[in-house]
Short mmCIF file of C-alpha atoms and ligand atoms in Angstrom, two decimals:
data_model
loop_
_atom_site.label_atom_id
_atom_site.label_comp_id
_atom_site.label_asym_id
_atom_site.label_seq_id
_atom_site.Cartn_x
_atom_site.Cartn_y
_atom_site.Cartn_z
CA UNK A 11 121.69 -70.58 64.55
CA UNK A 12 125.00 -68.79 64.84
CA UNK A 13 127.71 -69.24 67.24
CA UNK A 14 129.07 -65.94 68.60
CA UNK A 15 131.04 -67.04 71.81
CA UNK A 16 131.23 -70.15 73.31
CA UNK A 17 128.21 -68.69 75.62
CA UNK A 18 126.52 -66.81 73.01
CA UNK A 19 124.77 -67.83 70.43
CA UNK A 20 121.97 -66.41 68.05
CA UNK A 21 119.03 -67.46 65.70
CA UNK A 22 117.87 -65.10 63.92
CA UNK A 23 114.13 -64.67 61.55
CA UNK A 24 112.53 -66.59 58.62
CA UNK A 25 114.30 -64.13 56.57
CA UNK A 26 117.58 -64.56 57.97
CA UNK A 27 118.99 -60.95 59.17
CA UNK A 28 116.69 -59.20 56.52
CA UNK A 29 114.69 -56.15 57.93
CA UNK A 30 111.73 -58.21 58.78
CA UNK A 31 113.31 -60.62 61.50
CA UNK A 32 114.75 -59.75 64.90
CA UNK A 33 117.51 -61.89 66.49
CA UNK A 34 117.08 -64.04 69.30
CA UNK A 35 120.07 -64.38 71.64
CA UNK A 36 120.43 -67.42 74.09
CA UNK A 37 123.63 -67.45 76.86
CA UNK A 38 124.49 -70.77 78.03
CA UNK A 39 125.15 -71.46 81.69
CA UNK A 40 123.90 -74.05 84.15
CA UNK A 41 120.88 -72.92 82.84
CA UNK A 42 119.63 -70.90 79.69
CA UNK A 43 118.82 -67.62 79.21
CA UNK A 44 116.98 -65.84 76.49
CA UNK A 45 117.54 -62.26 74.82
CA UNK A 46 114.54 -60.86 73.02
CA UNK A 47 111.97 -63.22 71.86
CA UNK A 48 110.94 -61.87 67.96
CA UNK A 49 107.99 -61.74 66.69
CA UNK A 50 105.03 -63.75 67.45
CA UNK A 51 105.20 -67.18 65.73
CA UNK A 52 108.63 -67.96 66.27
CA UNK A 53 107.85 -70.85 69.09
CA UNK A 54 108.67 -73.58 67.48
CA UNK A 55 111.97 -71.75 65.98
CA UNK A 56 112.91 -71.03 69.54
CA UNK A 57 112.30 -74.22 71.06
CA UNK A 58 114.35 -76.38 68.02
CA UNK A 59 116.68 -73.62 69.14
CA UNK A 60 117.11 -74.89 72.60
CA UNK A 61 116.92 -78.65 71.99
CA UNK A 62 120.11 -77.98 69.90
CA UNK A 63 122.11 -76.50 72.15
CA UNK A 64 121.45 -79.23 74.41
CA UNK A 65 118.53 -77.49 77.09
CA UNK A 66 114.80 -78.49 77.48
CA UNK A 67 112.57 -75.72 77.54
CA UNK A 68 112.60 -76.59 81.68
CA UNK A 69 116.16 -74.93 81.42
CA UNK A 70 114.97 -71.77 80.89
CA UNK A 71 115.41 -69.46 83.89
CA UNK A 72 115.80 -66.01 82.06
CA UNK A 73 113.91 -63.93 80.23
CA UNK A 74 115.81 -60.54 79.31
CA UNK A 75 113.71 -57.93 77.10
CA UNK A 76 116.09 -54.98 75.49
CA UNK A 77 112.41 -53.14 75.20
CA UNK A 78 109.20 -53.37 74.89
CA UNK A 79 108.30 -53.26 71.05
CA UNK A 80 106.43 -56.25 69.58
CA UNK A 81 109.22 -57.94 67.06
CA UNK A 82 111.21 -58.34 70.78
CA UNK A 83 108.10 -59.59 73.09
CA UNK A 84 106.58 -61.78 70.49
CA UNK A 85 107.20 -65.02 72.17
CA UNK A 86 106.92 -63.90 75.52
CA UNK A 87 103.72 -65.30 76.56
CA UNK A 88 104.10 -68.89 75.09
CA UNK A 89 107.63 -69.16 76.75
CA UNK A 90 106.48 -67.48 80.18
CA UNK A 91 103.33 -69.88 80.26
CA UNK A 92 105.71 -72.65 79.03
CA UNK A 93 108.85 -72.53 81.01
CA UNK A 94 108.13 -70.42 84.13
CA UNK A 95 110.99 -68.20 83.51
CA UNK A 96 111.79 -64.69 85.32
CA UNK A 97 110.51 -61.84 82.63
CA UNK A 98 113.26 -59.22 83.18
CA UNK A 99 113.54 -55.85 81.99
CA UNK A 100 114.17 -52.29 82.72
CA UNK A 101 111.50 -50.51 84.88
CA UNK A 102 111.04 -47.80 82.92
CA UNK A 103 109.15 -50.37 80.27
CA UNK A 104 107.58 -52.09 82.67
CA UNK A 105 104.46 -50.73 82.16
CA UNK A 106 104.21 -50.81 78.82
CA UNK A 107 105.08 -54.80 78.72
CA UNK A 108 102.37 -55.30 81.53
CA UNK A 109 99.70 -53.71 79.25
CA UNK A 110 99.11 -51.16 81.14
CA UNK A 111 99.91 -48.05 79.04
CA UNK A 112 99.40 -48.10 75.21
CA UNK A 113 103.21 -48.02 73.12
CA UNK A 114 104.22 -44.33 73.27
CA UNK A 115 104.79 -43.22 69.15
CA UNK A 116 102.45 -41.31 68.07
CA UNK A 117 104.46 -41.27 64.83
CA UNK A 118 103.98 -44.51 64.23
CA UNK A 119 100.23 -45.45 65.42
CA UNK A 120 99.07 -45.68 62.07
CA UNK A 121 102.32 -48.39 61.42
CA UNK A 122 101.42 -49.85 64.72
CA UNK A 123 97.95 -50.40 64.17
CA UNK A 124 98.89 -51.97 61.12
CA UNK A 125 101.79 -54.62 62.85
CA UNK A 126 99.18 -55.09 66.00
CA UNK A 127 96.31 -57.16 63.40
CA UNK A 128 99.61 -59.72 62.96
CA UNK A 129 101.19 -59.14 65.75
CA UNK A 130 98.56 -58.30 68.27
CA UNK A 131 101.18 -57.83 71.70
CA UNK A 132 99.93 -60.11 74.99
CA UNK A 133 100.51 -57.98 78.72
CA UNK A 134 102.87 -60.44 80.86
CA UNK A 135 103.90 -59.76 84.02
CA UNK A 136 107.42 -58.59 84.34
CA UNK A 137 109.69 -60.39 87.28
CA UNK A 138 112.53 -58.85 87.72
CA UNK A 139 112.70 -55.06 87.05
CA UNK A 140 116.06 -53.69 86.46
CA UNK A 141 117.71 -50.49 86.55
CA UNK A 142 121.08 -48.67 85.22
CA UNK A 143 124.61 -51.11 86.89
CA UNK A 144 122.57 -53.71 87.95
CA UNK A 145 124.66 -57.01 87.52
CA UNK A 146 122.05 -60.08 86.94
CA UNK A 147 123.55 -63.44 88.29
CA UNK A 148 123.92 -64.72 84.88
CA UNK A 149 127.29 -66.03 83.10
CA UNK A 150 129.59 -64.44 86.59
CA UNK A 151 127.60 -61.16 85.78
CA UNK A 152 125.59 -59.33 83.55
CA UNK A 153 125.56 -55.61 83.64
CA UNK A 154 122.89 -53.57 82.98
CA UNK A 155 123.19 -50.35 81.03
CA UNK A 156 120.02 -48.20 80.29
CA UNK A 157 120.47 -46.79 77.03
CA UNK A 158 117.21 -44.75 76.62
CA UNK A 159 115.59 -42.70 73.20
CA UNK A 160 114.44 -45.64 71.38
CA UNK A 161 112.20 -46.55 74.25
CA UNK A 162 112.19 -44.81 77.92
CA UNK A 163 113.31 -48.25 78.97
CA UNK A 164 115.77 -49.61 76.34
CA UNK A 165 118.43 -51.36 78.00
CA UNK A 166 121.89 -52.49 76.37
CA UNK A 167 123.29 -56.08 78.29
CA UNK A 168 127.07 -56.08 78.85
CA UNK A 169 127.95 -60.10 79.25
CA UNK A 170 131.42 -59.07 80.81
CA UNK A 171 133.03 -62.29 80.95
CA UNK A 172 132.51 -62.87 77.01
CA UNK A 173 133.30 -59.07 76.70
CA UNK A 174 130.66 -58.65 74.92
CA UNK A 175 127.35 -56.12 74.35
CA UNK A 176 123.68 -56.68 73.33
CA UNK A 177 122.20 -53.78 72.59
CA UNK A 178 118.68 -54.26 71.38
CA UNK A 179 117.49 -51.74 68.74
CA UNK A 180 120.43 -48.92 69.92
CA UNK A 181 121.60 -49.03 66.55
CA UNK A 182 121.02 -52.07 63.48
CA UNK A 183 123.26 -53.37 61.27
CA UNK A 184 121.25 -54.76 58.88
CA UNK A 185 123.09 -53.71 56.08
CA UNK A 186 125.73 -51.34 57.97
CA UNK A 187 125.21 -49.59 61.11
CA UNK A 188 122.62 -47.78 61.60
CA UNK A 189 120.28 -45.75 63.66
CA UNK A 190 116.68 -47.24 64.46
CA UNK A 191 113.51 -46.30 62.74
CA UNK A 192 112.97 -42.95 63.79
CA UNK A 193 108.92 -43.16 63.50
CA UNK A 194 109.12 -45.78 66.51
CA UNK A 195 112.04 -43.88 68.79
CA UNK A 196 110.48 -41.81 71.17
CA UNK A 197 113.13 -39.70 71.72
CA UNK A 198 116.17 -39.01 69.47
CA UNK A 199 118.01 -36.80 71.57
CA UNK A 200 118.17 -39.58 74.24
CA UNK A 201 118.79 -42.31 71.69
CA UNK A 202 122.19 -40.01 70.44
CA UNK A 203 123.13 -39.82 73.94
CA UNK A 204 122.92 -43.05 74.63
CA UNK A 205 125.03 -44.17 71.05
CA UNK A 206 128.01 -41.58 72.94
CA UNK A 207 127.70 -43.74 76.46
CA UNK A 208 128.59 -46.81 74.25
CA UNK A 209 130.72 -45.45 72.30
CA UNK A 210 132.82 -44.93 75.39
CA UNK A 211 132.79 -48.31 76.46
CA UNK A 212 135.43 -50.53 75.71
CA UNK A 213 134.09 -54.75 74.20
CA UNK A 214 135.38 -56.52 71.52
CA UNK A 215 131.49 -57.58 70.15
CA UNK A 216 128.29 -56.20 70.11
CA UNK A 217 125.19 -57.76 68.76
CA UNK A 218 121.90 -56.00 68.22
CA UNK A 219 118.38 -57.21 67.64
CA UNK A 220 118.67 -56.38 63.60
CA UNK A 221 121.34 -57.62 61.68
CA UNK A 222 124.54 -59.34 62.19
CA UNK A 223 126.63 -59.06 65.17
CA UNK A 224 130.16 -57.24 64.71
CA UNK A 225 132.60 -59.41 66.32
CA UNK A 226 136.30 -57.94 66.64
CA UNK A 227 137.04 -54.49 68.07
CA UNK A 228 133.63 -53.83 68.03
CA UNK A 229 133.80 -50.27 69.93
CA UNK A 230 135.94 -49.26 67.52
CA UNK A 231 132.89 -48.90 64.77
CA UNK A 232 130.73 -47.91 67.21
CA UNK A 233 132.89 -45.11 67.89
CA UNK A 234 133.33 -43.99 64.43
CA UNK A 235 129.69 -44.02 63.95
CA UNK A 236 128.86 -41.82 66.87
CA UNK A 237 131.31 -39.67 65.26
CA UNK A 238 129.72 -39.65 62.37
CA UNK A 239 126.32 -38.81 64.42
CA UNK A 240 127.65 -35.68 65.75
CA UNK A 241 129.06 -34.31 62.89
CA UNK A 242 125.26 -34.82 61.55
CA UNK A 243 123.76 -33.81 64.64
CA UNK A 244 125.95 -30.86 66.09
ZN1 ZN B 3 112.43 -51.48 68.80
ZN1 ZN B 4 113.27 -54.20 66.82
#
């Protein structure tokens, strides 16, 4: 587990930040809350996880999805069923979390079908649905920032008081920044768009849900990569 504030801290997948694993985030208040839950099978990770930092699994209060996809929503069931947390996430995912549409990427079904024998997703009910500059009572404030294209409902977390950003699959840095897979974006237009909104922002770290977190200046390479995007993309 990594330590990137003193209220922020990450695990991350069997294969460390390799391509195959997605990172769990925790933020540490009076009680715990949980970024992203990887892929299914990570339980037992998760809960050694909380023991460490000093929480039972009774602790947890929050459950904060960045999307839908199934290396995010692995553990959701297990830790819903388990701790009796609020499942939070942006409406516009909702349904897709819930079970009641099939995942939207026609690009990818034949990839999805694939991942779903594994990794076969479980509908939970979601909570809490969120929307764009909602603030969640968490840590004096969480904003929310919907940063659509990669799913309708992709939301990027901005935990103000650590001046920090968690952006979900917005962009990877598994080995440098990068965009996400294109075969499971829905749309790429909306994902560029929502790089730019970023880009504007102004937070010293930002982690994402592949690859290690950059922790100084942070919207200073985010910048320079939408840069690079529009150059590409113009
Ligand atoms: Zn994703
Ligand atoms: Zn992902």
């Amino acid at each position: 587990m990594n330590k990137i504030t003193s209220h922020i801290y990450m695990t991350n997948g069997l294969r460390g930040t390799g391509i195959l694993s997605t990172n769990v985030y925790y933020i540490t208040d009076t009680k715990l809350t949980i970024i992203d839950t990887g892929y299914k099978g990570k339980l037992s990770q998760i809960s050694r996880d909380i023991k460490k930092l000093g929480y039972s699994l009774s602790d947890v209060e929050n459950i904060v999805l960045t999307h839908y996809h199934i290396d995010h929503t692995g553990n959701l069931l297990k830790l819903k069923q388990i701790t009796g947390a609020n499942i939070i996430a942006h409406i516009d995912d909702v349904p897709y979390i819930e079970g009641r549409l099939p995942h939207p990427c026609p690009k990818a079904l034949k990839h999805l079908k694939f991942m779903e024998r594994f990794w076969n997703p479980d509908p939970v009910d979601v909570d809490v649905k969120v929307k764009d500059g909602d603030i969640l009572p968490i840590l004096g404030g969480i904003k929310i920032i919907h940063t659509p294209g990669h799913t309708l409902g992709s939301i990027s977390l901005h935990i103000q008081q650590e001046d920090a950003l968690i952006i979900g699959d917005l962009l990877a840095n598994t080995f440098k920044l990068s965009l996400p897979s294109r075969e499971f974006t829905v749309d790429i237009k909306e994902e560029i768009q929502s790089i730019n909104k970023i880009a504007d922002m102004k937070f010293n770290i930002v982690c994402f849900g592949h690859g290690l977190p950059l922790m100084k200046n942070a919207n200073d390479g985010v910048k320079q990569f939408s840069v690079k995007l529009k150059k590409y993309h113009s």
